[in-house]
Each structure stands twice: as C-alpha cells, then as structure tokens.
Amino acid sequence: MSPSGNSYFLLMFLGLLITLPRAQGASCEPVRIPMCKSMPWNMTKMPNHLHHSTQANAILAIEQFEGLLTTKCSQDLLFFLCAMYAPICTIDFQQEPIKPCKSVCERARAGCEPILIKYGHTWPESLACEELPVYDRGVCISPEAIITVEQGTESMPDFPIDSNNGNCGGAVSEHCKCKPMKASQKTYLKNNYNYVIRAKVKEVKVKCHDATAVVEVKEILKSSLVNIPKDTVTLYTNSGCLCPQLVVNEEYIIMGYEDKERTRLLLVEGSLAERWRDRLAKKISRWDQKLRRPRKSKSPVPPNANKNSNSRQMYS
C-alpha cells in the first residue's frame, strides 16, 4: 500500500476513534470550550498544545480571537484554533494530542495576519506554523481530512483527499458575495494600502479553499517592503472566493496588502480593484500625498490666551 493510502486509512481510523464510545479513554475529556463544540470531534485532552492545564484556562485564552473570527478572514481559523486549544483526543493518541497540519495553519495565517497587521498586531509566536507536521510526513488533522461516522455508516469528507498535496481534490461550491467598493479618497485614506498597481489579469485560479489571481504588472503606483517586478505576479486571497472580482484579460487598478514574511501580495478583505482609467493615477498620487502629510493638531486655543499672555508681560 502506498504512503498516501496509509495516510487515508489512518485518517479514517481516527474518524472512527473520534466518534465511537470506545475512544473515550480515561485521559480524554469532553470538549467544554464553547467556540469548539461545533468541531468534528467531541473529546480533548489537557494540557493542550499551548500548555493550558485546564479547559477553563484555554477558554480564557481562546476568547481573545473572537473579534478576529467575526472578520471571517479565513474559514480555517476556527478549526486551527480548536485543534490547538482543544486538540483531538483518541484512545491511541493519548500521550501526545494530534496537532493540526502545517497547511491549515498557513491558510489561517495568510488570511488573518493582514487584518492583525492593519490594527498593529502580528501573528502570535505561540501559533507559529513552522513546527507543525506536514500532511504527508506525519500524523496531523485538517478540515478536508476528517472522516466521521454517523449512525454506524461511514460518511466521506465533503472534499475528497488529494493525497499528493494534502489539499481538497473536489470542487468547492462557494456562493461568493463580494461587497462592491469604489476607488475614493475616503476609502484610500481609511484602508492605507501597502501596494497600488495597474495590472492586466492573465488568469484566475480557484482550488479548494484557495483562490489566486495571476496578473501582469503594467505600472507600480505604490509599494512597501515587498518588491513588485514589472512582470507576472500572483495575488493571494484568504478563501475560495476572489473578492474583489477580476475578469481575465481586463486591466485594473488594484489596491491591496502584502505578506512581508513571505514577500507576496494579498488580495483580501478591504482590497480594491477597479477598471483602469488614466485619471485614477493622478488621483492616487494626490491621495497618497495626503496620507503621508502629517496631521495638524486640532487642540483648541483658549479665546483669552493672547490676552492672558499680554497681561503676564505687563506685570512681569
């Protein structure tokens, strides 16, 4: 049997352990973290991967991500957090809880770190992706690889496992609703984009939970720490939906954010794409000047300030 086949049957076996009563060994305990009760597993083990000794402690810690979850920056975020804070516990893996796959962490981080950066935060070091196992080289869990058993009948995952790369092999039927945005001074100043480019769309790719756009950069109107070549580049999203929507062979002005650590450009929530018009370049230049201009102090001057100053001079 091939290694990928072994991985498949291991995951199926873990699915059986998760749902059948015999998986509830003495070291496992029911999941009591409210945010994680919707997960495909119902048993966990403390301490978790973040060294919380009790679920009560884990609850207090995971609640800090409630605001980030409401942004829907990544559909993998909740699964990843619960796999870290309330890890799966099975009868055969009680010594060390099973970790989430590295790819799950990377997808969650790619989608949500730009939001954190926008508000002056960074991805927590405690949730670093580097040390997590890779799908095809160790035991780990991911949303597309969980197999559950309902009423004694095996149910396959919503997305078939692609054993070659650990991603979904099936098509994702996401109903994408993109909020329309217009290029305006107010939007530009509010969102403070990392890059602004004029580009022609060469290709739009949608694979499993990930959508990307390949564009040919015609002009660079603004850039930050990521070097943007006048060449073909890929714009990365945080879901299976490409928002804002792009049409192949059309030319756009695109405003977005960047992933500095992986030196790539992002097209995520808050990003903007509008059909290219020559006058937009001049507008962007004016808006960028306003963005860079130091704001004047608005502290009011007391109406009698000068009078009092003169009085002091008279009696000095």
CSV table of C-alpha atoms in Angstrom, one decimal:
chain,number,residue,atom,x,y,z
A,1,MET,CA,0.0,0.0,0.0
A,2,SER,CA,1.3,3.5,-0.9
A,3,PRO,CA,2.1,6.0,1.8
A,4,SER,CA,-0.8,8.2,0.7
A,5,GLY,CA,-3.1,5.1,1.1
A,6,ASN,CA,-1.7,4.6,4.6
A,7,SER,CA,-2.5,8.3,5.4
A,8,TYR,CA,-6.0,7.9,4.1
A,9,PHE,CA,-6.8,4.8,6.2
A,10,LEU,CA,-5.1,6.3,9.2
A,11,LEU,CA,-7.4,9.3,9.0
A,12,MET,CA,-10.4,7.0,8.5
A,13,PHE,CA,-9.4,5.1,11.6
A,14,LEU,CA,-9.0,8.3,13.6
A,15,GLY,CA,-12.5,9.3,12.5
A,16,LEU,CA,-13.8,6.0,13.9
A,17,LEU,CA,-12.0,6.6,17.2
A,18,ILE,CA,-13.3,10.2,17.5
A,19,THR,CA,-17.0,9.2,17.2
A,20,LEU,CA,-17.3,5.8,18.8
A,21,PRO,CA,-17.7,5.4,22.6
A,22,ARG,CA,-14.6,3.4,23.0
A,23,ALA,CA,-12.5,6.4,22.1
A,24,GLN,CA,-13.4,8.0,25.4
A,25,GLY,CA,-10.4,6.8,27.3
A,26,ALA,CA,-9.5,7.8,30.9
A,27,SER,CA,-7.2,10.5,29.7
A,28,CYS,CA,-9.7,12.1,27.3
A,29,GLU,CA,-12.4,14.5,28.4
A,30,PRO,CA,-15.4,16.1,26.7
A,31,VAL,CA,-14.8,19.3,24.9
A,32,ARG,CA,-16.3,22.1,27.0
A,33,ILE,CA,-14.9,25.1,25.1
A,34,PRO,CA,-18.0,26.8,23.7
A,35,MET,CA,-16.2,28.0,20.5
A,36,CYS,CA,-15.1,24.5,19.7
A,37,LYS,CA,-18.2,22.5,20.3
A,38,SER,CA,-19.0,22.7,16.6
A,39,MET,CA,-15.9,20.8,15.6
A,40,PRO,CA,-16.0,17.2,14.2
A,41,TRP,CA,-14.5,15.8,17.5
A,42,ASN,CA,-16.0,15.8,20.9
A,43,MET,CA,-13.1,14.7,23.1
A,44,THR,CA,-9.9,16.5,24.0
A,45,LYS,CA,-7.0,16.3,26.4
A,46,MET,CA,-5.3,18.8,28.7
A,47,PRO,CA,-2.6,20.2,28.7
A,48,ASN,CA,-3.2,21.3,25.1
A,49,HIS,CA,-0.6,22.3,22.6
A,50,LEU,CA,-0.3,25.7,24.2
A,51,HIS,CA,0.3,24.2,27.7
A,52,HIS,CA,-3.0,25.2,29.3
A,53,SER,CA,-3.6,22.8,32.1
A,54,THR,CA,-7.4,23.0,32.1
A,55,GLN,CA,-10.1,23.9,29.6
A,56,ALA,CA,-11.1,26.8,31.9
A,57,ASN,CA,-7.7,28.3,31.2
A,58,ALA,CA,-8.0,27.5,27.5
A,59,ILE,CA,-11.4,29.2,27.3
A,60,LEU,CA,-10.0,32.5,28.7
A,61,ALA,CA,-7.1,32.3,26.2
A,62,ILE,CA,-9.0,31.5,23.0
A,63,GLU,CA,-11.6,34.2,23.6
A,64,GLN,CA,-9.1,36.8,22.5
A,65,PHE,CA,-9.7,35.6,18.9
A,66,GLU,CA,-13.4,36.2,18.9
A,67,GLY,CA,-13.1,39.6,17.2
A,68,LEU,CA,-10.8,38.1,14.5
A,69,LEU,CA,-13.2,35.3,13.9
A,70,THR,CA,-16.0,37.8,13.2
A,71,THR,CA,-14.0,39.2,10.3
A,72,LYS,CA,-14.2,35.8,8.5
A,73,CYS,CA,-10.6,36.4,7.4
A,74,SER,CA,-10.1,32.6,7.0
A,75,GLN,CA,-12.5,29.7,7.1
A,76,ASP,CA,-9.7,27.6,8.5
A,77,LEU,CA,-9.1,29.9,11.5
A,78,LEU,CA,-11.6,28.3,14.0
A,79,PHE,CA,-10.6,24.8,13.0
A,80,PHE,CA,-7.0,25.6,13.6
A,81,LEU,CA,-7.6,27.4,16.9
A,82,CYS,CA,-9.6,24.5,18.2
A,83,ALA,CA,-7.0,22.0,17.1
A,84,MET,CA,-4.5,23.9,19.2
A,85,TYR,CA,-6.6,24.8,22.2
A,86,ALA,CA,-8.9,21.8,22.4
A,87,PRO,CA,-6.9,19.1,20.5
A,88,ILE,CA,-8.4,15.8,19.4
A,89,CYS,CA,-8.0,13.0,21.9
A,90,THR,CA,-8.3,9.4,20.8
A,91,ILE,CA,-7.5,6.1,22.6
A,92,ASP,CA,-4.4,5.6,20.5
A,93,PHE,CA,-3.0,9.1,20.8
A,94,GLN,CA,-3.3,9.9,24.5
A,95,GLN,CA,0.3,10.5,25.2
A,96,GLU,CA,0.6,13.5,22.8
A,97,PRO,CA,-2.5,15.1,21.3
A,98,ILE,CA,-2.7,15.3,17.5
A,99,LYS,CA,-1.6,18.6,16.0
A,100,PRO,CA,-3.2,20.5,13.1
A,101,CYS,CA,-1.4,20.2,9.8
A,102,LYS,CA,1.0,22.9,8.8
A,103,SER,CA,-1.0,23.7,5.7
A,104,VAL,CA,-4.1,24.6,7.9
A,105,CYS,CA,-2.0,27.0,10.0
A,106,GLU,CA,-0.6,28.6,6.9
A,107,ARG,CA,-4.0,29.1,5.3
A,108,ALA,CA,-5.3,30.7,8.5
A,109,ARG,CA,-2.3,32.9,8.9
A,110,ALA,CA,-2.3,34.0,5.2
A,111,GLY,CA,-5.9,35.1,5.6
A,112,CYS,CA,-5.9,36.7,9.0
A,113,GLU,CA,-2.4,38.2,9.5
A,114,PRO,CA,-3.1,41.1,7.2
A,115,ILE,CA,-6.0,42.0,9.4
A,116,LEU,CA,-3.9,41.8,12.5
A,117,ILE,CA,-1.1,43.9,10.9
A,118,LYS,CA,-3.7,46.5,9.9
A,119,TYR,CA,-4.6,47.0,13.6
A,120,GLY,CA,-1.0,47.0,14.8
A,121,HIS,CA,-0.6,43.3,15.8
A,122,THR,CA,1.2,40.3,14.4
A,123,TRP,CA,0.5,36.6,14.2
A,124,PRO,CA,1.2,35.1,17.7
A,125,GLU,CA,4.5,33.3,18.0
A,126,SER,CA,2.7,30.6,20.1
A,127,LEU,CA,0.8,29.7,16.9
A,128,ALA,CA,3.8,29.5,14.6
A,129,CYS,CA,3.3,27.2,11.6
A,130,GLU,CA,6.9,26.2,11.1
A,131,GLU,CA,6.9,23.4,13.8
A,132,LEU,CA,3.6,21.8,12.8
A,133,PRO,CA,3.7,18.5,10.9
A,134,VAL,CA,3.3,18.3,7.1
A,135,TYR,CA,0.4,16.3,5.9
A,136,ASP,CA,2.3,13.6,4.0
A,137,ARG,CA,5.1,13.2,6.6
A,138,GLY,CA,3.3,12.7,9.9
A,139,VAL,CA,0.0,12.5,11.7
A,140,CYS,CA,-2.0,15.7,11.7
A,141,ILE,CA,-5.5,16.9,11.1
A,142,SER,CA,-7.1,19.2,8.6
A,143,PRO,CA,-10.7,20.1,7.8
A,144,GLU,CA,-10.7,18.2,4.5
A,145,ALA,CA,-9.3,15.0,6.0
A,146,ILE,CA,-11.7,14.5,8.9
A,147,ILE,CA,-14.0,11.5,8.4
A,148,THR,CA,-16.9,11.0,10.7
A,149,VAL,CA,-19.3,8.1,11.3
A,150,GLU,CA,-23.0,8.8,11.8
A,151,GLN,CA,-25.4,6.0,12.9
A,152,GLY,CA,-22.8,3.3,12.0
A,153,THR,CA,-22.4,4.5,8.4
A,154,GLU,CA,-19.2,6.0,7.2
A,155,SER,CA,-19.6,9.4,5.6
A,156,MET,CA,-16.8,10.6,3.3
A,157,PRO,CA,-15.4,14.1,3.8
A,158,ASP,CA,-17.1,16.9,1.9
A,159,PHE,CA,-13.9,17.4,0.0
A,160,PRO,CA,-12.1,14.3,-1.2
A,161,ILE,CA,-8.5,14.0,-0.1
A,162,ASP,CA,-5.8,14.7,-2.6
A,163,SER,CA,-3.0,12.5,-1.3
A,164,ASN,CA,-0.4,14.3,-3.5
A,165,ASN,CA,-0.6,17.7,-1.8
A,166,GLY,CA,-2.9,17.4,1.2
A,167,ASN,CA,-5.5,19.7,-0.4
A,168,CYS,CA,-9.0,19.1,-1.5
A,169,GLY,CA,-9.5,17.3,-4.7
A,170,GLY,CA,-13.1,18.2,-5.3
A,171,ALA,CA,-14.7,21.4,-6.4
A,172,VAL,CA,-15.9,23.9,-3.8
A,173,SER,CA,-19.3,25.3,-4.4
A,174,GLU,CA,-18.9,28.6,-2.5
A,175,HIS,CA,-21.5,31.3,-3.1
A,176,CYS,CA,-19.3,34.3,-3.3
A,177,LYS,CA,-20.8,37.6,-2.3
A,178,CYS,CA,-18.3,40.4,-2.9
A,179,LYS,CA,-19.0,43.8,-1.4
A,180,PRO,CA,-18.6,46.4,-4.1
A,181,MET,CA,-16.1,49.1,-3.4
A,182,LYS,CA,-15.3,52.3,-5.4
A,183,ALA,CA,-11.9,54.0,-5.5
A,184,SER,CA,-12.3,57.1,-3.5
A,185,GLN,CA,-10.2,59.3,-1.3
A,186,LYS,CA,-12.1,58.3,1.8
A,187,THR,CA,-11.5,54.6,1.1
A,188,TYR,CA,-7.9,55.1,0.2
A,189,LEU,CA,-7.1,57.1,3.4
A,190,LYS,CA,-9.0,54.7,5.6
A,191,ASN,CA,-7.5,51.4,4.3
A,192,ASN,CA,-3.9,52.6,3.9
A,193,TYR,CA,-3.0,50.1,1.3
A,194,ASN,CA,0.5,48.6,1.1
A,195,TYR,CA,0.6,48.5,-2.7
A,196,VAL,CA,-1.2,50.0,-5.7
A,197,ILE,CA,-0.6,48.6,-9.2
A,198,ARG,CA,-2.0,48.9,-12.7
A,199,ALA,CA,-2.3,45.3,-13.9
A,200,LYS,CA,-3.8,43.1,-16.6
A,201,VAL,CA,-5.4,39.9,-15.3
A,202,LYS,CA,-3.9,36.8,-17.0
A,203,GLU,CA,-5.5,34.0,-15.0
A,204,VAL,CA,-7.8,33.4,-12.1
A,205,LYS,CA,-7.3,30.1,-10.2
A,206,VAL,CA,-9.7,28.6,-7.7
A,207,LYS,CA,-8.6,25.4,-6.0
A,208,CYS,CA,-10.3,24.0,-2.9
A,209,HIS,CA,-10.3,26.8,-0.3
A,210,ASP,CA,-7.8,29.0,-2.1
A,211,ALA,CA,-8.3,31.5,-5.0
A,212,THR,CA,-5.5,33.3,-6.6
A,213,ALA,CA,-5.1,35.8,-9.5
A,214,VAL,CA,-2.2,35.9,-11.9
A,215,VAL,CA,-1.7,39.5,-13.2
A,216,GLU,CA,0.8,41.2,-15.4
A,217,VAL,CA,2.0,44.4,-13.7
A,218,LYS,CA,2.0,47.4,-16.1
A,219,GLU,CA,2.7,50.2,-13.6
A,220,ILE,CA,3.6,50.4,-9.9
A,221,LEU,CA,1.9,53.4,-8.2
A,222,LYS,CA,2.7,52.5,-4.7
A,223,SER,CA,4.8,49.7,-3.0
A,224,SER,CA,6.0,49.0,0.5
A,225,LEU,CA,8.5,46.3,1.7
A,226,VAL,CA,7.7,43.7,-0.9
A,227,ASN,CA,9.5,44.2,-4.2
A,228,ILE,CA,7.0,44.3,-7.1
A,229,PRO,CA,8.5,43.4,-10.5
A,230,LYS,CA,7.0,44.7,-13.8
A,231,ASP,CA,6.3,41.1,-14.6
A,232,THR,CA,3.7,38.4,-14.0
A,233,VAL,CA,2.9,38.2,-10.2
A,234,THR,CA,0.4,36.2,-8.2
A,235,LEU,CA,-2.1,37.8,-5.8
A,236,TYR,CA,-3.2,35.6,-2.9
A,237,THR,CA,-6.6,35.6,-1.2
A,238,ASN,CA,-7.8,34.0,2.0
A,239,SER,CA,-10.7,31.9,0.7
A,240,GLY,CA,-12.2,30.2,-2.3
A,241,CYS,CA,-13.7,33.5,-3.3
A,242,LEU,CA,-11.9,36.1,-5.3
A,243,CYS,CA,-13.0,39.4,-3.8
A,244,PRO,CA,-12.8,41.9,-5.4
A,245,GLN,CA,-13.7,40.0,-8.5
A,246,LEU,CA,-11.4,40.2,-11.5
A,247,VAL,CA,-12.1,39.4,-15.2
A,248,VAL,CA,-9.4,37.7,-17.3
A,249,ASN,CA,-7.8,40.0,-20.0
A,250,GLU,CA,-9.2,43.1,-18.3
A,251,GLU,CA,-6.9,45.9,-17.0
A,252,TYR,CA,-7.4,47.1,-13.4
A,253,ILE,CA,-6.0,49.4,-10.8
A,254,ILE,CA,-5.5,47.1,-7.8
A,255,MET,CA,-5.0,48.2,-4.2
A,256,GLY,CA,-4.2,45.7,-1.5
A,257,TYR,CA,-1.9,44.5,1.3
A,258,GLU,CA,1.2,42.4,1.5
A,259,ASP,CA,2.6,39.4,3.4
A,260,LYS,CA,6.0,40.8,4.3
A,261,GLU,CA,7.4,37.5,5.7
A,262,ARG,CA,6.6,35.5,2.6
A,263,THR,CA,7.1,38.5,0.3
A,264,ARG,CA,3.9,38.2,-1.6
A,265,LEU,CA,0.9,40.4,-2.5
A,266,LEU,CA,-2.5,39.8,-1.0
A,267,LEU,CA,-6.0,40.5,-2.3
A,268,VAL,CA,-8.0,40.1,0.8
A,269,GLU,CA,-10.9,41.8,2.6
A,270,GLY,CA,-10.7,45.6,2.2
A,271,SER,CA,-8.7,45.3,-1.1
A,272,LEU,CA,-10.0,47.2,-4.1
A,273,ALA,CA,-9.9,46.6,-7.8
A,274,GLU,CA,-11.5,48.9,-10.4
A,275,ARG,CA,-11.2,49.0,-14.2
A,276,TRP,CA,-8.2,51.1,-15.1
A,277,ARG,CA,-8.8,54.7,-16.1
A,278,ASP,CA,-5.9,57.1,-16.8
A,279,ARG,CA,-7.2,59.8,-14.4
A,280,LEU,CA,-7.1,57.3,-11.5
A,281,ALA,CA,-3.3,57.5,-11.4
A,282,LYS,CA,-3.4,61.3,-10.7
A,283,LYS,CA,-6.0,60.8,-8.0
A,284,ILE,CA,-3.9,58.1,-6.3
A,285,SER,CA,-0.9,60.4,-6.3
A,286,ARG,CA,-2.9,63.2,-4.6
A,287,TRP,CA,-4.4,60.8,-2.1
A,288,ASP,CA,-1.0,59.3,-1.2
A,289,GLN,CA,0.4,62.8,-0.6
A,290,LYS,CA,-2.5,63.5,1.9
A,291,LEU,CA,-1.8,60.1,3.5
A,292,ARG,CA,1.8,61.0,4.1
A,293,ARG,CA,1.2,64.6,5.2
A,294,PRO,CA,1.5,64.9,9.0
A,295,ARG,CA,-1.8,65.7,10.6
A,296,LYS,CA,-2.2,69.2,12.2
A,297,SER,CA,-3.0,69.4,15.8
A,298,LYS,CA,-6.6,70.2,16.5
A,299,SER,CA,-6.2,71.3,20.1
A,300,PRO,CA,-8.3,74.4,20.6
A,301,VAL,CA,-6.7,77.7,21.6
A,302,PRO,CA,-8.5,79.4,24.6
A,303,PRO,CA,-10.1,82.6,23.4
A,304,ASN,CA,-8.3,84.6,26.2
A,305,ALA,CA,-4.9,83.0,25.6
A,306,ASN,CA,-3.4,86.1,24.0
A,307,LYS,CA,-4.9,88.4,26.5
A,308,ASN,CA,-3.6,86.5,29.4
A,309,SER,CA,-0.2,86.4,27.8
A,310,ASN,CA,-0.1,90.1,27.4
A,311,SER,CA,-1.2,90.6,31.0
A,312,ARG,CA,1.6,88.5,32.2
A,313,GLN,CA,4.1,90.5,30.1
A,314,MET,CA,2.7,93.8,31.6
A,315,TYR,CA,3.1,92.6,35.2
A,316,SER,CA,6.5,90.9,34.7
